mmCIF file of C-alpha atoms in Angstrom:
data_model
loop_
_atom_site.group_PDB
_atom_site.id
_atom_site.type_symbol
_atom_site.label_atom_id
_atom_site.label_comp_id
_atom_site.label_asym_id
_atom_site.label_seq_id
_atom_site.Cartn_x
_atom_site.Cartn_y
_atom_site.Cartn_z
ATOM 1 C CA SER A 192 104.685 79.962 107.303
ATOM 2 C CA ALA A 193 107.445 77.249 108.029
ATOM 3 C CA SER A 194 107.223 73.750 108.172
ATOM 4 C CA ILE A 195 109.041 71.349 110.416
ATOM 5 C CA ASN A 196 109.753 67.147 110.116
ATOM 6 C CA ALA A 197 111.597 65.220 112.198
ATOM 7 C CA ALA A 198 112.175 60.867 112.475
ATOM 8 C CA PHE A 199 113.053 59.368 114.804
ATOM 9 C CA ASN A 200 114.258 55.534 114.530
ATOM 10 C CA ILE A 201 113.262 53.382 118.159
ATOM 11 C CA GLN A 202 114.607 50.202 118.332
ATOM 12 C CA PRO A 203 113.074 48.355 121.152
ATOM 13 C CA LEU A 204 115.345 47.282 124.106
ATOM 14 C CA TYR A 205 114.938 43.391 124.030
ATOM 15 C CA PHE A 206 115.346 40.723 127.372
ATOM 16 C CA THR A 207 117.542 37.630 126.348
ATOM 17 C CA SER A 208 119.167 36.273 129.673
ATOM 18 C CA GLU A 209 119.938 36.478 132.992
ATOM 19 C CA ALA A 210 121.630 34.428 135.801
ATOM 20 C CA PHE A 211 123.126 34.750 138.579
ATOM 21 C CA SER A 212 126.100 33.363 139.977
ATOM 22 C CA ASN A 213 128.625 33.491 142.609
ATOM 23 C CA GLY A 214 127.036 37.095 144.073
ATOM 24 C CA VAL A 215 126.950 38.682 140.444
ATOM 25 C CA PHE A 216 123.706 39.028 138.624
ATOM 26 C CA ARG A 217 124.354 39.252 134.721
ATOM 27 C CA LEU A 218 121.547 40.894 132.776
ATOM 28 C CA SER A 219 121.965 40.017 128.829
ATOM 29 C CA LEU A 220 120.458 43.057 125.810
ATOM 30 C CA SER A 221 119.741 43.209 122.660
ATOM 31 C CA ALA A 222 119.655 47.052 121.796
ATOM 32 C CA ALA A 223 120.292 50.138 119.913
ATOM 33 C CA LYS A 224 124.072 49.747 119.246
ATOM 34 C CA GLY A 225 125.988 53.096 120.030
ATOM 35 C CA SER A 226 123.434 54.013 122.595
ATOM 36 C CA ASN A 227 123.946 54.593 126.476
ATOM 37 C CA TYR A 228 122.027 52.251 128.143
ATOM 38 C CA VAL A 229 121.615 52.879 133.015
ATOM 39 C CA LEU A 230 121.174 49.631 134.590
ATOM 40 C CA GLU A 231 119.227 50.792 137.797
ATOM 41 C CA ALA A 232 118.052 48.806 141.652
ATOM 42 C CA SER A 233 115.971 49.740 143.985
ATOM 43 C CA THR A 234 114.640 47.827 146.938
ATOM 44 C CA ASN A 235 110.469 49.178 146.976
ATOM 45 C CA LEU A 236 109.780 50.435 143.584
ATOM 46 C CA THR A 237 109.861 53.738 144.482
ATOM 47 C CA LEU A 238 113.962 54.792 144.522
ATOM 48 C CA TRP A 239 116.159 54.061 141.370
ATOM 49 C CA THR A 240 119.685 54.090 141.698
ATOM 50 C CA PRO A 241 121.691 54.200 138.846
ATOM 51 C CA LEU A 242 124.582 50.934 139.585
ATOM 52 C CA VAL A 243 126.170 50.743 135.212
ATOM 53 C CA THR A 244 126.575 52.096 132.344
ATOM 54 C CA ASN A 245 127.427 51.058 129.117
ATOM 55 C CA ILE A 246 127.270 52.669 125.413
ATOM 56 C CA PRO A 247 127.434 48.778 124.043
ATOM 57 C CA ALA A 248 129.857 47.930 120.256
ATOM 58 C CA THR A 249 127.634 45.508 119.583
ATOM 59 C CA ASN A 250 123.319 45.283 119.860
ATOM 60 C CA ILE A 251 124.622 42.690 122.954
ATOM 61 C CA PHE A 252 125.013 43.371 125.615
ATOM 62 C CA ASP A 253 125.579 42.619 129.516
ATOM 63 C CA LEU A 254 124.656 44.468 132.784
ATOM 64 C CA ILE A 255 126.361 43.875 135.857
ATOM 65 C CA ASP A 256 125.132 44.521 139.469
ATOM 66 C CA THR A 257 128.161 43.272 141.930
ATOM 67 C CA ASP A 258 126.184 44.594 145.237
ATOM 68 C CA ALA A 259 123.052 41.742 144.112
ATOM 69 C CA THR A 260 123.078 39.829 147.403
ATOM 70 C CA ASN A 261 123.319 42.482 149.171
ATOM 71 C CA TYR A 262 120.211 43.299 149.494
ATOM 72 C CA GLN A 263 117.018 40.787 150.025
ATOM 73 C CA ASN A 264 114.762 41.915 147.297
ATOM 74 C CA ARG A 265 116.602 43.717 144.742
ATOM 75 C CA PHE A 266 114.408 45.502 141.316
ATOM 76 C CA TYR A 267 116.327 46.423 137.739
ATOM 77 C CA ARG A 268 115.134 48.775 135.292
ATOM 78 C CA VAL A 269 117.432 49.766 132.317
ATOM 79 C CA ARG A 270 117.001 53.017 130.706
ATOM 80 C CA GLN A 271 118.513 54.491 127.614
ATOM 81 C CA GLN A 272 119.677 57.687 128.187
#
């Protein structure tokens, strides 16, 4: 018989700040550097659209939505790929 062991090191994703200025929504995050993160937006919490992908060089980075003022309501989430 064979045995397989696996270890996973998962670092949580923390929202460190958010700002809305000059029509731009900026979300600052603290997460694992070198991983791939996608900022997604929705107007109804059902259909999600990817806005920007970021592979941060450090553990703190920004994701930006330059179209935020084009929507009356906008919800955001971040996914790690």
